[in-house]
Tab-separated table of C-alpha atoms in Angstrom:
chain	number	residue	atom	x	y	z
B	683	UNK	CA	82.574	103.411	-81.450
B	684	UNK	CA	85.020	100.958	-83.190
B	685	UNK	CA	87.566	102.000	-81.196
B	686	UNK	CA	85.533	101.450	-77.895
B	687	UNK	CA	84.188	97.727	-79.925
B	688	UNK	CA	88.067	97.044	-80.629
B	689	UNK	CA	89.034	97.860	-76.535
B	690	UNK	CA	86.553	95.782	-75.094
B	691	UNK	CA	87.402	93.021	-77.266
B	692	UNK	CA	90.487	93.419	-76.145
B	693	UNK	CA	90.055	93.562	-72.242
B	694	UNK	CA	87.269	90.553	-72.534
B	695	UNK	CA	89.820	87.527	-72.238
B	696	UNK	CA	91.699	89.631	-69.149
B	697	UNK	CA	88.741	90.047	-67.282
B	698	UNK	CA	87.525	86.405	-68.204
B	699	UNK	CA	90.935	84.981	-66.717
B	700	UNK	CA	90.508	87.455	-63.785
B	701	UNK	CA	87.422	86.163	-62.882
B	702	UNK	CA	88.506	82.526	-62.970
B	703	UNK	CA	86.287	79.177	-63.478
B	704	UNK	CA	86.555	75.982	-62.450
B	705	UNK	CA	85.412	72.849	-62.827
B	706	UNK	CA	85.167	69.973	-59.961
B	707	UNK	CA	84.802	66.547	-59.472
B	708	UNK	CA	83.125	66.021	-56.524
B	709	UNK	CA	83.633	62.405	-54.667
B	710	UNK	CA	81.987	62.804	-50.791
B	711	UNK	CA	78.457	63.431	-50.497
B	712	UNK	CA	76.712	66.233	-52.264
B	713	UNK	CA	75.677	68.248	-49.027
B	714	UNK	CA	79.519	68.589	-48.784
B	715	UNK	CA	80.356	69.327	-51.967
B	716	UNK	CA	77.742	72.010	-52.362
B	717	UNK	CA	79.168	74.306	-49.232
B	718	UNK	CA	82.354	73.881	-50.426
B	719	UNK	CA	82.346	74.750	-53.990
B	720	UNK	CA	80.111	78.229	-52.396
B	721	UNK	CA	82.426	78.622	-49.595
B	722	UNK	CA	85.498	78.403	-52.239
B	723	UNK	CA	83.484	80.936	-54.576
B	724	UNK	CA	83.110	83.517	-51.866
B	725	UNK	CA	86.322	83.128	-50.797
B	726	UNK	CA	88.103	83.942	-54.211
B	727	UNK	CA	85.726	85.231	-57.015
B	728	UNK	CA	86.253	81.844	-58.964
B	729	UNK	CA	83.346	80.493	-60.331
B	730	UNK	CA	82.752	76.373	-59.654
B	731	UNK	CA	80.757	73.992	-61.549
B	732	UNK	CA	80.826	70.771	-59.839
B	733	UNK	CA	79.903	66.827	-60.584
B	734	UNK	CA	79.313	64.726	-57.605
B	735	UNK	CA	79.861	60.651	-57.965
B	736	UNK	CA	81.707	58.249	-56.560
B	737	UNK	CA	85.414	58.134	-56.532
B	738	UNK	CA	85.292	54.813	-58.890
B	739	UNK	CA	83.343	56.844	-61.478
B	740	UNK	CA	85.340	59.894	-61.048
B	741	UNK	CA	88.580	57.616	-61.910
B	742	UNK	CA	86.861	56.081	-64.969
B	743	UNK	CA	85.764	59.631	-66.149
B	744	UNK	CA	88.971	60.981	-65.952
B	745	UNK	CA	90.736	58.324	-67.745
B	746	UNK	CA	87.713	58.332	-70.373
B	747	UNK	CA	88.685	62.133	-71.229
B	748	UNK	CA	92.228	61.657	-70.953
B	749	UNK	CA	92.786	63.391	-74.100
B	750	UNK	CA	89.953	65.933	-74.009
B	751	UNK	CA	89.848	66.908	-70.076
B	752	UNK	CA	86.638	68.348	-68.778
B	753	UNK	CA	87.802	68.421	-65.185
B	754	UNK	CA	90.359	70.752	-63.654
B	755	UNK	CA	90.224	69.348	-59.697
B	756	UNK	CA	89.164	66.053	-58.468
B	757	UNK	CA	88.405	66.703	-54.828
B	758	UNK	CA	87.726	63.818	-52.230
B	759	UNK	CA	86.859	59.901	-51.967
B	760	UNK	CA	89.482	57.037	-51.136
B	761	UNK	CA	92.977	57.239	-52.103
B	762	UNK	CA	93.636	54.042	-54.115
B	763	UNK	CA	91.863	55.214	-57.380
B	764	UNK	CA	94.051	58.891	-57.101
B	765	UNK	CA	97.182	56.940	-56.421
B	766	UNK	CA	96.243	54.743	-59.677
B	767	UNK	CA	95.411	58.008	-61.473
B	768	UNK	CA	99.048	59.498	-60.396
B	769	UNK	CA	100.883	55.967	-61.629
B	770	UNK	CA	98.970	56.238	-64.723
B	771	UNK	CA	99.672	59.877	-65.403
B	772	UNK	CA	95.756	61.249	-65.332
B	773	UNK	CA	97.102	63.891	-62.718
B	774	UNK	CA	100.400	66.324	-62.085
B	775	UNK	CA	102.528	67.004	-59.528
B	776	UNK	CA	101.849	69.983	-57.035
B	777	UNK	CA	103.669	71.095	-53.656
B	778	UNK	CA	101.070	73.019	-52.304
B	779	UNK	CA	102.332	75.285	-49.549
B	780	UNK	CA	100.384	73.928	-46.510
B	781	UNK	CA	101.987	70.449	-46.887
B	782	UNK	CA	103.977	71.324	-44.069
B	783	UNK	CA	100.413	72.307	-41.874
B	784	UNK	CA	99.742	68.557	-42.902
B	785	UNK	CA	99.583	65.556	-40.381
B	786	UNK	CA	102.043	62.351	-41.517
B	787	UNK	CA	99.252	60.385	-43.268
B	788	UNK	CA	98.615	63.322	-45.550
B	789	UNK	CA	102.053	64.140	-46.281
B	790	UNK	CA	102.728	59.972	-46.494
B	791	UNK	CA	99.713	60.342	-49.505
B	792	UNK	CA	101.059	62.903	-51.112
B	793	UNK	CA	104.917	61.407	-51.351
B	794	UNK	CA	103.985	58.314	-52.383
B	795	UNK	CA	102.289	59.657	-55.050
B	796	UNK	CA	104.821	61.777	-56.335
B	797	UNK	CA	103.076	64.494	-55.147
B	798	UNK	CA	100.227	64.088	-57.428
B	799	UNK	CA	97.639	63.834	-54.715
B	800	UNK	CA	97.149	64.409	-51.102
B	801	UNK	CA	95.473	63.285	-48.233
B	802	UNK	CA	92.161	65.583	-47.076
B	803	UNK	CA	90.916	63.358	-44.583
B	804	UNK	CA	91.412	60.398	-43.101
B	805	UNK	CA	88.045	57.810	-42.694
B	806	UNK	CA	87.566	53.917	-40.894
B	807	UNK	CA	85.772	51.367	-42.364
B	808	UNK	CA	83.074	49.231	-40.614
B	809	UNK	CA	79.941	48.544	-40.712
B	810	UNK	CA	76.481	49.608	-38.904
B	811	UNK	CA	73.264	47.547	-37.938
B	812	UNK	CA	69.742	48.925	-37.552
B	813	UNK	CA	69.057	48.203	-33.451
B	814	UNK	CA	65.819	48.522	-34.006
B	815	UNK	CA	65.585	45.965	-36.982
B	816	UNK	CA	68.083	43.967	-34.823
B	817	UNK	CA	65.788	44.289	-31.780
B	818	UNK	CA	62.567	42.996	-33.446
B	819	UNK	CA	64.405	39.751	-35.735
B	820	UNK	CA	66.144	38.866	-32.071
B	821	UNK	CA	69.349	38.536	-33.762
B	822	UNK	CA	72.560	38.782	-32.025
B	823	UNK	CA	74.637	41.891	-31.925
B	824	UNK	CA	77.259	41.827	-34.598
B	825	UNK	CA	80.750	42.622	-33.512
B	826	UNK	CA	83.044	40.862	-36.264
B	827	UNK	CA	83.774	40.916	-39.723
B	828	UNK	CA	83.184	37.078	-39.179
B	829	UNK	CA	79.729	37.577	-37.875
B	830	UNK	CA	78.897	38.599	-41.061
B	831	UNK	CA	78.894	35.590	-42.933
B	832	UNK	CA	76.086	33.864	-40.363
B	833	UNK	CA	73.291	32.402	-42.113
B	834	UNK	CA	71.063	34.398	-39.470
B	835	UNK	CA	71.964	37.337	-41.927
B	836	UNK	CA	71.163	36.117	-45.118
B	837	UNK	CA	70.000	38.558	-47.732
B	838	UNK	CA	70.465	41.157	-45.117
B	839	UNK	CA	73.571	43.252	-45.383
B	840	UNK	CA	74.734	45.639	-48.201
B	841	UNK	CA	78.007	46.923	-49.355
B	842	UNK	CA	78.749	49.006	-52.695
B	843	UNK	CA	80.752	47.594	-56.017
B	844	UNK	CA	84.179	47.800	-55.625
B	845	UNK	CA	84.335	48.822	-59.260
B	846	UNK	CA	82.188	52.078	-58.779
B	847	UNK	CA	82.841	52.676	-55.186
B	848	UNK	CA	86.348	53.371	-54.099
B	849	UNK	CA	84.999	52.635	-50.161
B	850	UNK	CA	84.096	49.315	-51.336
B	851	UNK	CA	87.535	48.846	-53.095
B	852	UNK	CA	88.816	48.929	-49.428
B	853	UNK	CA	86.927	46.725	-48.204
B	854	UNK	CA	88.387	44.289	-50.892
B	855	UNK	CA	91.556	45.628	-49.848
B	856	UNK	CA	91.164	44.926	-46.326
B	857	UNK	CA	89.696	41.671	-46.176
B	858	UNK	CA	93.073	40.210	-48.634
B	859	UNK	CA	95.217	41.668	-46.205
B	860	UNK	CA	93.860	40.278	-43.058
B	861	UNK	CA	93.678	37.216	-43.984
B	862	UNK	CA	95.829	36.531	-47.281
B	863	UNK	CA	94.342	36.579	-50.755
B	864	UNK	CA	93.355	32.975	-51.063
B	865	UNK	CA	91.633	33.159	-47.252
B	866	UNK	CA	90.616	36.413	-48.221
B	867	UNK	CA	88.016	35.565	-51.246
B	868	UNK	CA	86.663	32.849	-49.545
B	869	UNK	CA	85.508	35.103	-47.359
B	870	UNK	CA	84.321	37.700	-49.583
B	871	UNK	CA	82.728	34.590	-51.639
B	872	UNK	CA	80.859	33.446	-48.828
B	873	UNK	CA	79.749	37.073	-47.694
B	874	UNK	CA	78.430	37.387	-50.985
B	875	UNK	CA	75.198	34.998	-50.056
B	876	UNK	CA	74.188	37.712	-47.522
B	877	UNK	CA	74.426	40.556	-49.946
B	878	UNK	CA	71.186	42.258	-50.791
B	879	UNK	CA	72.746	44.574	-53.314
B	880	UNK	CA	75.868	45.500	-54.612
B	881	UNK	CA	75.405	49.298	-54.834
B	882	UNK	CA	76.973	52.264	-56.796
B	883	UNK	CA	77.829	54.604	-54.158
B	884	UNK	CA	79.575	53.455	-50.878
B	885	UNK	CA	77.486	55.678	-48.510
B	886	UNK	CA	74.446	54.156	-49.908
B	887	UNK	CA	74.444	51.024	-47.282
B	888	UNK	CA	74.367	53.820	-44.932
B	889	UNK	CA	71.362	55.364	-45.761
B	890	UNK	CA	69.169	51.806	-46.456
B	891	UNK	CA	70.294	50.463	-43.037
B	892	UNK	CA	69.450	53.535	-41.181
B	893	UNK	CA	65.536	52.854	-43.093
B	894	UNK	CA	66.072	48.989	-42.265
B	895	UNK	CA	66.490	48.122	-45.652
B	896	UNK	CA	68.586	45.924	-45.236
B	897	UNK	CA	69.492	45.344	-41.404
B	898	UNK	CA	73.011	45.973	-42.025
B	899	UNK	CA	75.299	48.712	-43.989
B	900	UNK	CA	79.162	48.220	-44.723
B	901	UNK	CA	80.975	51.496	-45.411
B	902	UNK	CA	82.980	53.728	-43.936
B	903	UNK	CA	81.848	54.823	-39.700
B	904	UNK	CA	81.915	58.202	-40.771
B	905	UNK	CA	78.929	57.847	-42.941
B	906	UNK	CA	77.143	55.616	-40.373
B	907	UNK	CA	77.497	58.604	-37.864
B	908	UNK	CA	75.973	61.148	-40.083
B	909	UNK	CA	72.505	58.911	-40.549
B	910	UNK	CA	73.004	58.263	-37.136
B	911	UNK	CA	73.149	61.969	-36.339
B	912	UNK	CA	70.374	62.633	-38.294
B	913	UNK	CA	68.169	60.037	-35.955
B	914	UNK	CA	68.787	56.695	-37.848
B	915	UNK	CA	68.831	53.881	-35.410
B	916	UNK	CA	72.026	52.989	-36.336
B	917	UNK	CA	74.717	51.646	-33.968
B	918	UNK	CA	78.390	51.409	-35.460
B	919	UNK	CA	80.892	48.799	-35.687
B	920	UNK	CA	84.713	49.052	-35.851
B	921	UNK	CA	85.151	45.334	-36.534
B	922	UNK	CA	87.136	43.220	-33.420
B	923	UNK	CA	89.959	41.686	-36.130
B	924	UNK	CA	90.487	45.226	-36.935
B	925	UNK	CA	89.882	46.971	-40.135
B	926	UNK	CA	91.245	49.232	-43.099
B	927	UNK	CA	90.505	53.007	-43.357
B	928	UNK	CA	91.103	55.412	-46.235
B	929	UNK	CA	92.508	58.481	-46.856
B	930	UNK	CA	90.635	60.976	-48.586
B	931	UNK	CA	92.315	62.722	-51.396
B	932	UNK	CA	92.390	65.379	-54.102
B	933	UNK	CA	94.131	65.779	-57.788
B	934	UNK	CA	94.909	68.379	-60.131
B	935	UNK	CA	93.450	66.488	-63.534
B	936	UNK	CA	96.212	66.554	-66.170
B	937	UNK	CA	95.537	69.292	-68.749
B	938	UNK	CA	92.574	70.760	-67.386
B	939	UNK	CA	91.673	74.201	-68.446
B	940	UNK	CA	92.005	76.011	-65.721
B	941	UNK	CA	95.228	74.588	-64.130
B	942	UNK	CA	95.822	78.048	-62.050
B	943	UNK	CA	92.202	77.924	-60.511
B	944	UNK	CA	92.500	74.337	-59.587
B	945	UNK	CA	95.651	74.921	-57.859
B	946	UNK	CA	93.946	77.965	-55.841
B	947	UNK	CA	91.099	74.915	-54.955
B	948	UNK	CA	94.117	72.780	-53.996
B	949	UNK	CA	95.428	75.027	-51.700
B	950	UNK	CA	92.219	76.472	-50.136
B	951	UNK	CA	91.036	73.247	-49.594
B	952	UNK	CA	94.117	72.418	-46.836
B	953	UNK	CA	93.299	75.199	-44.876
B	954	UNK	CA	91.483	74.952	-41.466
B	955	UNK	CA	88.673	77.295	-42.608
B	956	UNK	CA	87.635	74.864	-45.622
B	957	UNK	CA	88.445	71.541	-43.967
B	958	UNK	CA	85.612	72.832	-40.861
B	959	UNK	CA	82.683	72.508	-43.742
B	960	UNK	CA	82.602	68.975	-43.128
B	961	UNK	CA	81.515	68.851	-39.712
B	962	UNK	CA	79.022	72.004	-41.121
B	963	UNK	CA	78.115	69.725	-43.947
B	964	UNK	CA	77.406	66.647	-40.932
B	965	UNK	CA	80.614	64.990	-42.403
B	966	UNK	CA	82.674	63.585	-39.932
B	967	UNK	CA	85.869	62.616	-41.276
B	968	UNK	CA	88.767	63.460	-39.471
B	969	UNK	CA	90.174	66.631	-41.168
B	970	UNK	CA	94.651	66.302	-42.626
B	971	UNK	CA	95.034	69.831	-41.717
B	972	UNK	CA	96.936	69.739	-38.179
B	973	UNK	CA	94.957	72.632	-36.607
B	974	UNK	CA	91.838	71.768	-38.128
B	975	UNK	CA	88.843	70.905	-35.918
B	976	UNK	CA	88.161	67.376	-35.546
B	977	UNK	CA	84.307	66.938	-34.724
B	978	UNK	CA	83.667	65.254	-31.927
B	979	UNK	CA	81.364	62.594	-33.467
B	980	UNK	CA	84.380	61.478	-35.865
B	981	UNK	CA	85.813	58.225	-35.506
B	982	UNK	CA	89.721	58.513	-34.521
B	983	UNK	CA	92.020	56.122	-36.156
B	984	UNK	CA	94.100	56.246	-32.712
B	985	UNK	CA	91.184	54.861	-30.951
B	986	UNK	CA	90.342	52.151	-33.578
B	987	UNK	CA	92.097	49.172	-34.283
B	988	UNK	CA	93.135	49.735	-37.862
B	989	UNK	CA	95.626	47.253	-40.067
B	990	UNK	CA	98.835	48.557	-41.334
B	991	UNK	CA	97.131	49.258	-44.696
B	992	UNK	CA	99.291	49.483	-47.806
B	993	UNK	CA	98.629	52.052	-49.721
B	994	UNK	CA	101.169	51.947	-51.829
B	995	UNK	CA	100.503	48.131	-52.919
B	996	UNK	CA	96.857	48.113	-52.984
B	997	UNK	CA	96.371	51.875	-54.868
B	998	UNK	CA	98.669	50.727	-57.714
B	999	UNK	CA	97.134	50.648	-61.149
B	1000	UNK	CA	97.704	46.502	-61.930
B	1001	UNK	CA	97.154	45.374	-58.128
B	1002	UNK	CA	94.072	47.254	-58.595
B	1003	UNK	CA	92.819	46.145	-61.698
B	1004	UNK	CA	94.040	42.668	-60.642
B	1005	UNK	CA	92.168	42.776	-57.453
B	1006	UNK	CA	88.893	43.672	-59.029
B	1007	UNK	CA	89.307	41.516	-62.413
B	1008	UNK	CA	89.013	38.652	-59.641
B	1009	UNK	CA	86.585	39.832	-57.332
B	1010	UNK	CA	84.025	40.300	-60.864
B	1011	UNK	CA	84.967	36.456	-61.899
B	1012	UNK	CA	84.966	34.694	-58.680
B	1013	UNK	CA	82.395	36.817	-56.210
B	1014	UNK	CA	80.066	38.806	-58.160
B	1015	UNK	CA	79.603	36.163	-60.511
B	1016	UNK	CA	78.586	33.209	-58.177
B	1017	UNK	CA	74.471	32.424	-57.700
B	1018	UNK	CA	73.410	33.505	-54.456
């Protein structure tokens, strides 16, 4: 019996390390994270425990237990907080295999980066308006990124925190680089008086303009599309001066436990197979894997007009930090 006590004992870390576990942070919506952390157990006998929040919080929680991970994968939301994550050495370098299944922008994530992300999917920001809301305050169709800041629309349009929300970091992003930083904020400053809320998540506008509170959500189209799917009344907006879009990533969190799982994640999650949960999911990004399935509701950056958005510049750690140190002082400070 000792003998049998002494053998199991022995076997029990083998068949623990067989088994596998890992843990993820999740960054798109939870009805896409779910499927994909059950899809990912099916497919490899690797048990998942996964945290869903936004990519802002997943950034601060990873550099919070920089010397203590919890994480092993961080899987999903914009790019700039993973490329400040890479610069600040949160995350390591990986060549996963299907880089070369990849399309450019992917790829382009991944070397700028060091290879310590990579692009999932690529997504457009905008904005969407409630028509039926619209219809009955006989308000004018908004087509701009300048039609926001009409007094007609006062109180009445939402976007997240840049701080929390990486989508709303973009938007930051965007805006300085259409029109110059000190052009830029003024705008931002004066869009503030028509802010209803700054929220946590970025796809919350989403959901409170497809309810018609308030009339008008800024976010990314993709997450317009899915309320709208769903029967919102929501009509979307690529705005006419053109407008920033982000690409998705994921990160193998510096000494996480389970380095070898998160890798298998990594690679699974390029594939065609995982990257067709989205649409399952009613996410309709545009999937990085080149024979992937893009959904036919998904906006196409080819058929929007997008800016030359610099990733490189605007995901850094102090243009970051920078960026929001100033929008907290001069925009989210000011009386509405």
């Amino acid at each position: 019996m000792k003998r049998l006590i002494a053998a199991v004992a022995l076997l029990a870390p083998a068949l623990a390390s067989a088994q596998g576990n890992l843990v993820v942070y999740c960054a798109v919506q939870e009805e896409w994270c779910r499927p994909m952390v059950a899809a990912f157990e099916r497919k490899t006998g690797i048990k998942a425990a996964m945290t869903r929040k936004s990519s802002g919080e997943i950034y601060a929680q990873v550099k919070a237990e920089a010397a203590n991970p919890r994480g092993d994968i961080w899987w999903g939301g914009t790019g700039d907080p993973h490329l400040q994550a890479a610069e600040e050495g949160l995350t390591v370098e990986y060549k996963s295999p299907m880089l070369k299944e990849l399309l450019p922008w992917a790829v382009k994530q991944a070397e700028q980066s060091k290879f310590r992300t990579v692009g999932v999917y690529a997504g457009v920001l905008g904005y969407g308006y409630n028509s039926e809301l619209l219809a009955r305050k006989k308000l004018p169709e908004p087509k701009c990124w300048s039609d926001l800041l009409s007094d007609k629309y006062k109180d009445d349009v939402q976007v997240a925190d840049p701080n929390s929300s990486g989508t709303a970091y973009t938007l930051l992003a965007t805006i300085v680089q259409l029109h110059g930083e000190d052009k830029g904020f003024d705008f931002l400053k004066r869009l503030h008086k028509n802010i209803n809320q700054y929220t946590k998540s970025g796809a919350a506008p989403a959901k409170a303009a497809a309810s018609g509170e308030p009339l008008i959500g800024i976010t990314v189209l993709h997450d317009l599309v899915t309320m709208a799917v769903q029967g919102g009344p929501l009509k979307t907006v690529a705005p006419c001066e053109g407008t920033g879009y982000e690409v998705g990533s994921m990160s193998i969190i510096k000494g996480g436990r389970n380095q070898k799982e998160a890798r298998a994640w990594y690679d699974w999650a390029l594939t065609p197979e995982a990257q067709s949960i989205g649409a399952e999911a009613k996410a309709f990004q545009m999937p990085s894997n080149k024979s992937a399935k893009i959904p036919p509701q998904a906006p196409r950056l080819e058929q929007i007009k997008v800016i030359d958005y610099d990733f490189a510049k605007y995901g850094s750690s102090a243009e970051r930090k920078r960026l929001l140190s100033k929008w907290d002082k001069e925009v989210k400070a000011l009386p509405k």
